PDB file of C-alpha atoms and ligand atoms in Angstrom:
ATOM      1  CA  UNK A   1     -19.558  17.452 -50.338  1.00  0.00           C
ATOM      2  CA  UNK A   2     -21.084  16.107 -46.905  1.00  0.00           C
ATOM      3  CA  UNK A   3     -18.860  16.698 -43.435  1.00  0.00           C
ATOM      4  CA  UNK A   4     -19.756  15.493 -40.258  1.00  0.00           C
ATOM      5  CA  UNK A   5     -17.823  16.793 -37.133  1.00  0.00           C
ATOM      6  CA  UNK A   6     -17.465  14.794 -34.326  1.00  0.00           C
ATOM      7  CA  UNK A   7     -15.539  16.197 -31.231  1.00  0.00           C
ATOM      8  CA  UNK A   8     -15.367  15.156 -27.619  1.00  0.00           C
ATOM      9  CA  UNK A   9     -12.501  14.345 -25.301  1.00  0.00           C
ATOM     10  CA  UNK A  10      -9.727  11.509 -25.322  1.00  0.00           C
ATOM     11  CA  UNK A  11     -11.657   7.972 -25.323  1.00  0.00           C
ATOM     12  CA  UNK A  12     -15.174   9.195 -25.558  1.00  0.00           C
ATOM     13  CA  UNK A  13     -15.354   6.534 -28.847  1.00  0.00           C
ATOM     14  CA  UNK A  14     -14.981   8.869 -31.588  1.00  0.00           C
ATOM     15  CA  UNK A  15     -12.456   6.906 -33.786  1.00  0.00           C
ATOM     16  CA  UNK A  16     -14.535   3.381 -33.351  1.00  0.00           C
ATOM     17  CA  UNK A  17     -17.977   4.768 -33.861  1.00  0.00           C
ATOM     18  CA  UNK A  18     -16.600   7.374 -36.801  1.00  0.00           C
ATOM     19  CA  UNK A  19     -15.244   4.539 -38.247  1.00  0.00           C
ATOM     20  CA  UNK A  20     -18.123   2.223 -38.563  1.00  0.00           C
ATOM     21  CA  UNK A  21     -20.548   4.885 -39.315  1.00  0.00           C
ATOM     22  CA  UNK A  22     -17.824   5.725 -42.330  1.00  0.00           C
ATOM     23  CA  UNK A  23     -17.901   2.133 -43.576  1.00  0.00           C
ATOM     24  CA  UNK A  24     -21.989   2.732 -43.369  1.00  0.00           C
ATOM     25  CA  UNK A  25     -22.584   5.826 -45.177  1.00  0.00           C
ATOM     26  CA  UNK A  26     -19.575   5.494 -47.297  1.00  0.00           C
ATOM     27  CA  UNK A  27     -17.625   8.755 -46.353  1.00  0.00           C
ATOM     28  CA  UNK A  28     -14.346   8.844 -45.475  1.00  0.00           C
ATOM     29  CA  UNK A  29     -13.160   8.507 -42.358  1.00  0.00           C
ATOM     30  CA  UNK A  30     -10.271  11.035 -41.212  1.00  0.00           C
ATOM     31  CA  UNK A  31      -8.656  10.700 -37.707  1.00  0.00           C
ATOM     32  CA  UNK A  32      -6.890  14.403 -37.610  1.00  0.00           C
ATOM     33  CA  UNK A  33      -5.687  13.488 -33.567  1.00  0.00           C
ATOM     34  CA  UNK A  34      -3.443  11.233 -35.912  1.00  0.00           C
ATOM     35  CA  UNK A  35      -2.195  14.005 -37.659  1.00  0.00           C
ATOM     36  CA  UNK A  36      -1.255  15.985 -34.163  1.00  0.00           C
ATOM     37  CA  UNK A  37       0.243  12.420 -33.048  1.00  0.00           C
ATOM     38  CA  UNK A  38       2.623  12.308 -35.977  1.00  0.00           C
ATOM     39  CA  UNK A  39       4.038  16.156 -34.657  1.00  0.00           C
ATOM     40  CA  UNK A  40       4.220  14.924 -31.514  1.00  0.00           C
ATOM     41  CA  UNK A  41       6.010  11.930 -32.319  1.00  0.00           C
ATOM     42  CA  UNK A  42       8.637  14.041 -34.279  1.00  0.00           C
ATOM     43  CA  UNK A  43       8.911  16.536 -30.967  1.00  0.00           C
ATOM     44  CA  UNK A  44       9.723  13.444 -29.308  1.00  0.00           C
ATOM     45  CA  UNK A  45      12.160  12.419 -31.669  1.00  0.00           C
ATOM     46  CA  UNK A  46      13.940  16.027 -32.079  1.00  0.00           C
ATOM     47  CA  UNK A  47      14.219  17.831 -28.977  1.00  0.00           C
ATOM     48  CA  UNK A  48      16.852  19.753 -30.584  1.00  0.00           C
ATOM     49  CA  UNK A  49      14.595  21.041 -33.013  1.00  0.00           C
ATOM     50  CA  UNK A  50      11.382  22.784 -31.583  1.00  0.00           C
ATOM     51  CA  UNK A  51       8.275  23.111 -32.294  1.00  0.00           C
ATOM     52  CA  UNK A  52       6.574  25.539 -33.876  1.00  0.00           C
ATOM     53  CA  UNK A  53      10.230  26.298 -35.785  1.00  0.00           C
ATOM     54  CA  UNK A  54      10.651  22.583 -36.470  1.00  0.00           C
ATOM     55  CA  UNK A  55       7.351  22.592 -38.537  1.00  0.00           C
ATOM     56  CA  UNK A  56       9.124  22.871 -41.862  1.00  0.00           C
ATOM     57  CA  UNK A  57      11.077  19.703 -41.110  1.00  0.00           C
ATOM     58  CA  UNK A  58       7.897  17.365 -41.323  1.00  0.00           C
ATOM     59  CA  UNK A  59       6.494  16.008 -44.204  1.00  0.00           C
ATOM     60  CA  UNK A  60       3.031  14.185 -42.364  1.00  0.00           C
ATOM     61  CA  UNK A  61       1.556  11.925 -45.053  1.00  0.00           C
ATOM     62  CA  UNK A  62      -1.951  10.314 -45.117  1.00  0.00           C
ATOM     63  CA  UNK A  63      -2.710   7.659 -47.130  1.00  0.00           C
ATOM     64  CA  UNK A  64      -5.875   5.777 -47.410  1.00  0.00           C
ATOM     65  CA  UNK A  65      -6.278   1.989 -48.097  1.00  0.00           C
ATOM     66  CA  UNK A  66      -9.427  -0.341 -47.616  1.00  0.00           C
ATOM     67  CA  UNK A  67     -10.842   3.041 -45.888  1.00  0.00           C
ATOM     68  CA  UNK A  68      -7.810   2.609 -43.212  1.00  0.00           C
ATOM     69  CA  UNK A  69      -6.175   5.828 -42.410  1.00  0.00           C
ATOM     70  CA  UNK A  70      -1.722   5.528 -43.035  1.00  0.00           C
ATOM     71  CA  UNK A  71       0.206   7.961 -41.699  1.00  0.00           C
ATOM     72  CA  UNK A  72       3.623   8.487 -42.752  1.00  0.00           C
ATOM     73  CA  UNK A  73       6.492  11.104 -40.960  1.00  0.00           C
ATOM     74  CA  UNK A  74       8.972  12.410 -43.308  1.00  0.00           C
ATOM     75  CA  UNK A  75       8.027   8.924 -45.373  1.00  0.00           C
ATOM     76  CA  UNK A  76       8.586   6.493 -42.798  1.00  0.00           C
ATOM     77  CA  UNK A  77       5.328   4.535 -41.765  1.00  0.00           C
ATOM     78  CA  UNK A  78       4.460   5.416 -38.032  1.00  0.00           C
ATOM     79  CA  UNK A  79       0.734   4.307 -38.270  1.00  0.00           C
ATOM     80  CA  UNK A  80       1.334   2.326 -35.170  1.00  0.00           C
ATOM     81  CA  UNK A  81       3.851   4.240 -33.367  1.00  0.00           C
ATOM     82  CA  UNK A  82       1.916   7.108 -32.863  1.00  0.00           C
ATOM     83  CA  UNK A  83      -0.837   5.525 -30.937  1.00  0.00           C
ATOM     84  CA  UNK A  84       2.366   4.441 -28.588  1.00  0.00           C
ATOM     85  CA  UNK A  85       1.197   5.850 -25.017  1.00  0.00           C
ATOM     86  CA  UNK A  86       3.880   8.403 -25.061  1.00  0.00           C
ATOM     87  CA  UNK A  87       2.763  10.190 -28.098  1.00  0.00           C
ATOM     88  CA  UNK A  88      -0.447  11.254 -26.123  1.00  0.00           C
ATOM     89  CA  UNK A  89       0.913  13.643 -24.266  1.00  0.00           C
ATOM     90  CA  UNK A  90       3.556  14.894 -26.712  1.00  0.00           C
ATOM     91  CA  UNK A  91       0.471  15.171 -29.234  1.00  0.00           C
ATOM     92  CA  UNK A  92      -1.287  17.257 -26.684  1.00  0.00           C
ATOM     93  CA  UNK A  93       1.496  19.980 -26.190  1.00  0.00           C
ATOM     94  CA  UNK A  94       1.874  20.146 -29.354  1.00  0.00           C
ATOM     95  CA  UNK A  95      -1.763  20.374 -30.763  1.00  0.00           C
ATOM     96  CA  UNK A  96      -1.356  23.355 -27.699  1.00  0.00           C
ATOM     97  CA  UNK A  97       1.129  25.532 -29.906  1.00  0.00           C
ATOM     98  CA  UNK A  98      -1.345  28.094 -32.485  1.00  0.00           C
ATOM     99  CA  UNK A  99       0.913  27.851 -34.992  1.00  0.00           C
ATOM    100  CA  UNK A 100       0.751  24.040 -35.210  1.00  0.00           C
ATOM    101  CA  UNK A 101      -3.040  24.057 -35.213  1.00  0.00           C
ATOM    102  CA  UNK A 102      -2.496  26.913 -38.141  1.00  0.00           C
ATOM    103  CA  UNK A 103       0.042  24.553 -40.089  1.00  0.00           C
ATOM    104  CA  UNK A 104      -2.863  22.002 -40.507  1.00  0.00           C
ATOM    105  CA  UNK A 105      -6.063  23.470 -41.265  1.00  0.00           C
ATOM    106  CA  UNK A 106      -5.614  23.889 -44.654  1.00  0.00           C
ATOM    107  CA  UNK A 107      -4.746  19.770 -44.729  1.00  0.00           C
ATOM    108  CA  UNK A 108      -7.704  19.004 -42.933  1.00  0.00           C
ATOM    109  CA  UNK A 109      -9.965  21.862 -44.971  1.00  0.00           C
ATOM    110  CA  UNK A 110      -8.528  19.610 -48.062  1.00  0.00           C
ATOM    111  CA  UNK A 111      -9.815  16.391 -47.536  1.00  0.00           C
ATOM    112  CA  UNK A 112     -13.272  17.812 -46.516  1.00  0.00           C
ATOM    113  CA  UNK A 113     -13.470  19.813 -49.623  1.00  0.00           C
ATOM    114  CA  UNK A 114     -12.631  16.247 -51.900  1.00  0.00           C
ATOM    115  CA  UNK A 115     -14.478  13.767 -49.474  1.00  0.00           C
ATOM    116  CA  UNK A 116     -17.912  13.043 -47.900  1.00  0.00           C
ATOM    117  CA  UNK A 117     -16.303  12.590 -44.363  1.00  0.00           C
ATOM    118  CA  UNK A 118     -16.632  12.047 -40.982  1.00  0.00           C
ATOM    119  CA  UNK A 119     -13.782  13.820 -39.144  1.00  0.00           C
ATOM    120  CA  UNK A 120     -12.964  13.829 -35.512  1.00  0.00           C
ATOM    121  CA  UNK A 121     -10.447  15.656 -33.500  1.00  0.00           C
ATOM    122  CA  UNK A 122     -11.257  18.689 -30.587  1.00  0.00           C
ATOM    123  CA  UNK A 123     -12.167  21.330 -32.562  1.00  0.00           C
ATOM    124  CA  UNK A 124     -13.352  20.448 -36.022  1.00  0.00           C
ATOM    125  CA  UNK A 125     -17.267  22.100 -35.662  1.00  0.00           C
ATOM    126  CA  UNK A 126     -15.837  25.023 -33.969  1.00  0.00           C
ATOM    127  CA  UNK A 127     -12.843  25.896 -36.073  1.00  0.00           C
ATOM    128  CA  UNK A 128     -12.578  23.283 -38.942  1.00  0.00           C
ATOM    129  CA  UNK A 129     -15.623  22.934 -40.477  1.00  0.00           C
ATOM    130  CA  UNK A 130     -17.744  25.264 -39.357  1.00  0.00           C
ATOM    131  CA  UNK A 131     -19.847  24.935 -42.002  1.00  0.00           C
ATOM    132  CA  UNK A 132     -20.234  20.985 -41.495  1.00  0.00           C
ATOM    133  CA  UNK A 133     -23.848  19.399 -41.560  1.00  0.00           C
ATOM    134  CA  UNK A 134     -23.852  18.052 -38.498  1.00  0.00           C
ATOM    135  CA  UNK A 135     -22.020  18.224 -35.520  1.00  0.00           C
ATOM    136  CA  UNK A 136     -21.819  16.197 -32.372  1.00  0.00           C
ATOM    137  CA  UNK A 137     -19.617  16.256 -29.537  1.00  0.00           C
ATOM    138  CA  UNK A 138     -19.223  12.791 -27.804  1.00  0.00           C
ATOM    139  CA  UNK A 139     -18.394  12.641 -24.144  1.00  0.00           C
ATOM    140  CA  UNK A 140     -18.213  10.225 -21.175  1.00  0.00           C
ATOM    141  CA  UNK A 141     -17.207   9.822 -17.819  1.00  0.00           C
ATOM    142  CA  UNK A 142     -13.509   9.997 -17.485  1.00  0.00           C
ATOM    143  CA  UNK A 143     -13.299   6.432 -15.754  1.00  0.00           C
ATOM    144  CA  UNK A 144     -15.090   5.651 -18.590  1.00  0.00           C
ATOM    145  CA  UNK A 145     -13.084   6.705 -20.683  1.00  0.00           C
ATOM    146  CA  UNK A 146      -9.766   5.566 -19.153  1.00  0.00           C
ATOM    147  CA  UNK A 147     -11.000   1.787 -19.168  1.00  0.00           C
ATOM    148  CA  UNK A 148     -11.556   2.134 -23.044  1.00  0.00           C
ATOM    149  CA  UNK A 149      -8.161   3.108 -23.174  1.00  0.00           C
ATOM    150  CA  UNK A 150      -6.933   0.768 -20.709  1.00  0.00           C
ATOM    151  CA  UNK A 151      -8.378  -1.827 -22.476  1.00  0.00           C
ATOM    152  CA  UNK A 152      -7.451  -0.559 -25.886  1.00  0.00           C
ATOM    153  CA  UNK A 153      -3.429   0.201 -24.935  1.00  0.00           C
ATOM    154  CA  UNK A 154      -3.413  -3.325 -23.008  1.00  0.00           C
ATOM    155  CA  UNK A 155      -4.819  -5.354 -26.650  1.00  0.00           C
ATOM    156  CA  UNK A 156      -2.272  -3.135 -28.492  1.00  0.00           C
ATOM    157  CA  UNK A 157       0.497  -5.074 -26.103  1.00  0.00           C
ATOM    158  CA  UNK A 158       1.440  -1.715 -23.704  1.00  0.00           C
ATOM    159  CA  UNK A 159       1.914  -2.412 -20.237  1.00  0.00           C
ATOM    160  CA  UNK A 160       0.191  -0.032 -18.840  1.00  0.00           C
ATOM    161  CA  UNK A 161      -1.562   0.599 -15.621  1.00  0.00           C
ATOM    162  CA  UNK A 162      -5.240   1.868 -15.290  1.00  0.00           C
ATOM    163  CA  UNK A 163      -4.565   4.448 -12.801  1.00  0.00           C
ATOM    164  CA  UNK A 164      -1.803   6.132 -14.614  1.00  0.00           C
ATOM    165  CA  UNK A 165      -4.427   5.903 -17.639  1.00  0.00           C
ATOM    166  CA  UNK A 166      -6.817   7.924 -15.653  1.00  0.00           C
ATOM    167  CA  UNK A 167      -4.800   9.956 -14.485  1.00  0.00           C
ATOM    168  CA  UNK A 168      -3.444  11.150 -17.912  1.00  0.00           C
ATOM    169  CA  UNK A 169      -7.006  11.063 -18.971  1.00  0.00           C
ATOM    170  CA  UNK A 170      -7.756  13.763 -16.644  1.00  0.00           C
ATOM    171  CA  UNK A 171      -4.341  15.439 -17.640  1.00  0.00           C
ATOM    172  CA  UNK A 172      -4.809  15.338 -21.111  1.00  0.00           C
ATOM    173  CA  UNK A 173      -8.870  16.982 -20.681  1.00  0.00           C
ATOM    174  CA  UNK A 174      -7.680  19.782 -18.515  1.00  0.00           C
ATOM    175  CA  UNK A 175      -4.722  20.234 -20.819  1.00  0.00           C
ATOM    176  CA  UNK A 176      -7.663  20.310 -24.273  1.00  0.00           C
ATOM    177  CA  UNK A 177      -9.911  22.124 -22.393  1.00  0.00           C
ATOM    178  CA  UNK A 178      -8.333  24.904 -20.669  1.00  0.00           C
ATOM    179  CA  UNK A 179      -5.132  25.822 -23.794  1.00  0.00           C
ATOM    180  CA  UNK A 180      -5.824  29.129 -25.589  1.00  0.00           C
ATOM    181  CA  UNK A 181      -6.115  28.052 -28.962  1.00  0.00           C
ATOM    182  CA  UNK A 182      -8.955  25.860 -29.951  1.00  0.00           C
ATOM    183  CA  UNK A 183      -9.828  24.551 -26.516  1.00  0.00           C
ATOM    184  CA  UNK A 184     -12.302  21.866 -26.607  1.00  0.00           C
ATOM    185  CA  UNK A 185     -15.846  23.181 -26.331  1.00  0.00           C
ATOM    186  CA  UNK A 186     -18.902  22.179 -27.959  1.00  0.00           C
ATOM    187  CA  UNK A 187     -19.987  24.371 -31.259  1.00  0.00           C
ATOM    188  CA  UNK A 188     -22.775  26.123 -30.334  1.00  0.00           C
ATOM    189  CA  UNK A 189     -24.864  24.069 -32.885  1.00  0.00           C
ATOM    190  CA  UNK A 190     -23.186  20.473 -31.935  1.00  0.00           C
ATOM    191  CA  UNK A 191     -25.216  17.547 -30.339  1.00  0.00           C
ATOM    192  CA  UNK A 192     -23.991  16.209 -27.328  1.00  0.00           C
ATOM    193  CA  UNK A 193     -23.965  12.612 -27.010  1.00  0.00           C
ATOM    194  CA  UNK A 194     -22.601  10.922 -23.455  1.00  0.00           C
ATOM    195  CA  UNK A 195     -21.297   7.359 -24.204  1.00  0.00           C
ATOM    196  CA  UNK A 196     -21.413   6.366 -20.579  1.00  0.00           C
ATOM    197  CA  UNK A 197     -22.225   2.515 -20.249  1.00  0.00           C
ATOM    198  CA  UNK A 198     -23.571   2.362 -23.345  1.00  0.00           C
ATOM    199  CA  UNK A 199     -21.884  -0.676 -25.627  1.00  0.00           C
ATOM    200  CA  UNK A 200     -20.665   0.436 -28.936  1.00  0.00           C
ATOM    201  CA  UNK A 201     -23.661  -0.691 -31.138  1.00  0.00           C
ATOM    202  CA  UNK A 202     -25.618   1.074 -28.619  1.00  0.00           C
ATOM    203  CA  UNK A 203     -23.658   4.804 -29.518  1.00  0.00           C
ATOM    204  CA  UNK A 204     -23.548   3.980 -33.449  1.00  0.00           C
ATOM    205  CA  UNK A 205     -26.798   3.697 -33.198  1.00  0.00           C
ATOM    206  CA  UNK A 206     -27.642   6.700 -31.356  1.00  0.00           C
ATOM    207  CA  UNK A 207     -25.400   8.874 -33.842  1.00  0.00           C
ATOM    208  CA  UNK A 208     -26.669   7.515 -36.965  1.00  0.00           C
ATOM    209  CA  UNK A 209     -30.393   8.051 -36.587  1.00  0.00           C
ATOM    210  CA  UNK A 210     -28.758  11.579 -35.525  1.00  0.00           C
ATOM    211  CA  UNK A 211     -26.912  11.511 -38.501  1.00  0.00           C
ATOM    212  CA  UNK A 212     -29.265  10.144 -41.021  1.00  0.00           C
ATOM    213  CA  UNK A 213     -32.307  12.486 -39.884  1.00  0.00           C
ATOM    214  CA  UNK A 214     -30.180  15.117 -40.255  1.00  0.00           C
ATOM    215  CA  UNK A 215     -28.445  14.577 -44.143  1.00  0.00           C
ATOM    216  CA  UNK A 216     -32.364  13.245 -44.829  1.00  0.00           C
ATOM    217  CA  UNK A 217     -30.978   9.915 -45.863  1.00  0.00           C
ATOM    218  CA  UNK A 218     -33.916   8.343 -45.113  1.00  0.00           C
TER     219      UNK A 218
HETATM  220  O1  LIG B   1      -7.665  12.038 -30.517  1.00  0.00           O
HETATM  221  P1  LIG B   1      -6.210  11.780 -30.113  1.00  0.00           P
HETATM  222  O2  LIG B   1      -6.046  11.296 -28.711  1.00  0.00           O
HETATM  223  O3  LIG B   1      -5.512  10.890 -31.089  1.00  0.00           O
HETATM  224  O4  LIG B   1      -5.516  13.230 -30.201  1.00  0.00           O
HETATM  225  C1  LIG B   1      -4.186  13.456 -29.820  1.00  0.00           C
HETATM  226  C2  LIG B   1      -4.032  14.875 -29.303  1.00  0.00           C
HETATM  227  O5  LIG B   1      -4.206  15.811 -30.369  1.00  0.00           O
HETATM  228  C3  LIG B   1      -5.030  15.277 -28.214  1.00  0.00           C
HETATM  229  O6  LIG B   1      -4.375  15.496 -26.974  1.00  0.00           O
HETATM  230  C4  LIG B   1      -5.634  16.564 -28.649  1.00  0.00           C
HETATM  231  C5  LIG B   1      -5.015  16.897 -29.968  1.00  0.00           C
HETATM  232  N1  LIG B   1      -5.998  17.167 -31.013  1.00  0.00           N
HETATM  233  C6  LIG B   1      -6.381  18.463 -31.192  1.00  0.00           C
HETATM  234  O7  LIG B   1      -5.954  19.349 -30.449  1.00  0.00           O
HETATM  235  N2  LIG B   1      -7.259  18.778 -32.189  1.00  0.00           N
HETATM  236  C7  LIG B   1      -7.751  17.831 -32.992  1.00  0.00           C
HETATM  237  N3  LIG B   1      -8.587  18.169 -33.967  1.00  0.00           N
HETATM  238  C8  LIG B   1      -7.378  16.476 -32.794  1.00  0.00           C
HETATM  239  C9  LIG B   1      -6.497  16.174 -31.781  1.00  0.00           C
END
C-alpha cells in the first residue's frame, strides 16, 4: 500500500487539497483531526468523565461513503458537529493528552495498512507513518489561514468573527506546536509547501507534480 502524509497547521488547506488529490489518484482520503474532534466533542459533552480515563467510554466510528469521511460517537452521527467552532479547541487539549494520541495510532496505522491514502493531521510523517512515501507539510500565513476559516465557519452558518478566528488560530498553533507529545514539526524528510495567496488549483497543483514525481506515476 501507498501513504502520503500531509501535515501543517490549522487552515493551511490540507483537508480541501487532500481531498481532491484523493478523488485524483484514487486513495483514500482520511481526515484523523476528525478523529481528535470526535474526543473532543465527547470532553465537551462529559466533563464529569475525563479524559484520558474517559477513553474507554467512546466508541469513534469512521465510515466511508462516495469517498466522504462519517464519523460516528458512541453511534450517533456527529460528522457535522464536530467541525462546530467549539470542538477546535476541545480537539486541541485533547489531541494534547499522550495517552489519547496512544489510543489512536493503531486506528490510524489500520486504515494505512488496508488503503492507498492520503492522511492529514499534525504528526502523521513524524509519528504515524513514518514509513510513508511522501511527506509534505503545508503551511501559510496565519491571517491566511484564519480567513480560510473565517470564510469556511461563516458558509457552514457560524457566526463568527474574524478576529476571534485569528486569534484562536494563533492559540491553537502555539498550543500544536509547543505540547510535549507529538508537537507539530516537519519530518525531517517532509516537503514544505506555503499556501500563501495561492488559489486552491494553484496548491493541488503544486502537490501533485510533488506527489506524482515522487510515486513515479508518470
Ligand atoms: O485538523 P483539525 O483542525 O480538524 O484538528 C483538530 C485538532 O486535533 C487540532 O487542534 C490538532 C489535533 N490533531 C492532532 O493533534 N494530530 C493529528 N494528527 C490531527 C489533529
Amino acid at each position: 500500500m501507498r501513504s502520503i502524509a500531509i501535515d501543517g497547521p490549522s487552515g493551511a488547506g490540507k483537508s480541501t487539497i487532500s481531498r481532491r488529490l484523493a478523488r485524483d489518484l484514487g486513495f483514500l482520503y482520511v481526515d484523523t483531526g476528525a478523529i481528535y474532534r470526535v474526543v473532543g466533542l465527547f470532553a465537551l459533552e462529559n466533563p464529569e468523565v475525563p479524559l484520558p480515563e474517559g477513553l474507554d467510554k467512546i466508541n469513534v466510528g469512521l465510515t466511508y461513503s462516495d469517498g466522504v469521511q462519517h464519523m460516528s460517537l458512541n453511534g450517533r452521527d456527529v460528522t457535522s458537529e464536530i467541525r462546530a467552532h467549539k470542538v477546535s479547541k476541545a480537539a486541541s487539549d485533547a489531541s494534547a493528552i499522550p495517552e489519547v494520541r496512544r489510543y489512536l495510532l493503531d486506528r490510524q496505522r489500520g486504515l494505512a495498512r488496508d488503503h492507498d491514502v492520503i492522511m492529514d493531521g499534525r504528526d502523521i510523517g513524524t509519528v504515524v507513518l513514518p514509513d510513508a512515501d511522501v511527506k509534505i507539510f503545508l503551511t501559510a500565513k496565519p491571517e491566511d489561514r484564519a480567513r480560510r476559516r473565517y470564510e469556511e465557519l461563516r458558509s457552514r452558518g457560524q457566526d463568527v468573527e474574524y478576529e476571534t478566528v485569528l486569534a484562536d488560530i494563533r492559540q491553537r498553533d502555539f498550543n500544536d506546536s509547543n505540547r510535549e507529545a507529538a508537537p507539530l514539526i516537519p519530518a525531517h524528510d517532509a516537503i514544505t509547501v506555503d499556501t500563501t495567496g495561492n488559489t486552491w488549483e494553484k496548491s493541488v497543483g503544486v502537490l501533485r507534480k510533488i506527489i506524482v514525481g515522487r510515486l513515479g506515476l508518470e
